[in-house]
Amino acid sequence: MPLLDIHTHRTPENPYQAIRSCRPEEFSPDAKGYFSIGIHPWYLSDKTVEEADRWKEFIFLPQVVAVGEAGLDKLADTPFPLQQEFLIRQIGWAEESGKPLILHAVRATAELIALKRQNNPSVPWIIHGFREKKSWPGNISDTDFIFHSEKITRKMRCTMFP
């Protein structure tokens, strides 16, 4: 059975045809299907940071196939330095688990590229909801990211393009 969507926040009809993105408090270790677990920059707080080590163990469960949706968002209410600090932590978890990192990026592509170069990750970094814009610095094909577009997913089921 093919995987039809690598990133959704909804519970799919068939839990094995999509990767459902969950915040740790939404996840049950008994759940069936495929999941990614992480903290989106919109939901990041000091409390989340304090509780992070408690839910890190979920990332190593077999049904959790990716870390995230993590990322950077300059339009979010969360202070940008806190977003950067926690993204670095989630990058470490992706590396430690050997699972891809699903990213949210809003007006922070230069910082994301810099983090990728500094960390030299061995796991794929997937930018979710990518919309190619002129604001992307340089040639996007030189960045070694995987770009996931919901528009393309809806049209062609599941498409990733380097």
Coordinates of C-alpha atoms in Angstrom, one line a residue, residues 13-124:
E13 CA -8.8 7.0 6.9
N14 CA -6.1 4.4 6.5
P15 CA -3.4 5.2 9.1
Y16 CA -0.7 3.5 7.0
Q17 CA -1.2 5.8 4.0
A18 CA 0.0 9.0 5.7
I19 CA 2.5 10.3 8.2
R20 CA 0.4 12.1 10.9
S21 CA 2.3 15.0 12.5
C22 CA 1.6 15.2 16.3
R23 CA 2.6 17.2 19.2
P24 CA 3.8 14.9 22.0
E25 CA 0.7 15.5 24.1
E26 CA -1.5 14.3 21.1
F27 CA 0.4 11.1 20.6
S28 CA -0.4 7.7 22.1
P29 CA 2.3 5.0 22.1
D30 CA -0.5 2.5 21.3
A31 CA -1.6 4.3 18.2
K32 CA -1.6 2.5 14.8
G33 CA -0.1 4.1 11.7
Y34 CA 2.9 6.3 11.0
F35 CA 3.7 9.5 12.9
S36 CA 6.1 12.3 13.2
I37 CA 6.5 13.9 16.6
G38 CA 7.9 17.4 17.3
I39 CA 7.2 20.8 18.5
H40 CA 6.1 23.4 15.9
P41 CA 7.4 26.9 16.5
W42 CA 3.8 28.1 17.0
Y43 CA 3.4 25.9 20.1
L44 CA 6.8 26.3 21.7
S45 CA 7.0 27.6 25.2
D46 CA 9.3 27.5 28.2
K47 CA 7.0 24.7 29.6
T48 CA 7.4 22.7 26.4
V49 CA 11.2 23.0 26.7
E50 CA 11.1 21.8 30.3
E51 CA 9.0 18.7 29.3
A52 CA 10.9 17.8 26.2
D53 CA 13.1 15.1 27.6
R54 CA 10.0 13.3 28.9
W55 CA 8.6 12.8 25.5
K56 CA 11.9 12.3 23.6
E57 CA 11.5 8.6 24.1
F58 CA 8.5 8.6 21.7
I59 CA 10.8 9.4 18.8
F60 CA 12.4 6.0 19.1
L61 CA 9.2 4.0 18.7
P62 CA 8.8 2.1 15.4
Q63 CA 5.6 3.9 14.4
V64 CA 7.3 7.3 14.7
V65 CA 9.1 7.6 11.4
A66 CA 10.2 11.3 11.5
V67 CA 10.9 14.1 13.9
G68 CA 8.9 17.3 13.6
E69 CA 7.2 19.4 12.5
A70 CA 9.9 21.5 13.9
G71 CA 11.2 24.8 12.5
L72 CA 11.6 28.5 12.4
D73 CA 8.9 31.1 11.9
K74 CA 9.7 34.8 12.2
L75 CA 5.9 35.6 12.2
A76 CA 5.2 33.4 15.2
D77 CA 4.7 34.8 18.7
T78 CA 7.4 32.5 20.1
P79 CA 10.7 34.4 20.6
F80 CA 13.1 33.6 17.7
P81 CA 16.1 32.6 19.9
L82 CA 13.9 30.1 21.7
Q83 CA 12.8 28.6 18.3
Q84 CA 16.4 28.3 17.2
E85 CA 17.5 26.7 20.5
F86 CA 14.7 24.1 20.4
L87 CA 15.2 23.4 16.7
I88 CA 18.8 22.6 17.4
R89 CA 17.6 20.1 20.1
Q90 CA 15.2 18.5 17.6
I91 CA 17.9 18.3 15.0
G92 CA 19.9 16.3 17.5
W93 CA 17.0 13.9 18.1
A94 CA 16.6 13.4 14.4
E95 CA 20.3 12.5 14.1
E96 CA 20.2 10.3 17.2
S97 CA 17.2 8.4 16.0
G98 CA 18.3 8.3 12.3
K99 CA 14.8 9.6 11.3
P100 CA 14.1 12.5 8.9
L101 CA 13.4 16.0 10.2
I102 CA 10.2 17.6 8.9
L103 CA 10.5 21.4 8.9
H104 CA 8.3 24.5 9.0
A105 CA 10.0 27.6 7.6
V106 CA 8.6 31.1 7.4
R107 CA 10.9 34.0 6.6
A108 CA 13.8 32.1 8.0
T109 CA 15.3 30.2 5.1
A110 CA 18.8 31.8 5.5
E111 CA 18.9 30.7 9.1
L112 CA 17.7 27.2 8.2
I113 CA 20.4 26.9 5.5
A114 CA 23.0 28.1 8.0
L115 CA 21.9 25.5 10.6
K116 CA 22.0 22.8 8.0
R117 CA 25.5 23.7 7.0
Q118 CA 26.6 23.9 10.6
N119 CA 25.1 20.6 11.6
N120 CA 25.9 18.6 8.4
P121 CA 23.1 16.2 9.0
S122 CA 23.0 12.6 8.0
V123 CA 19.2 12.4 7.9
P124 CA 17.0 14.1 5.3

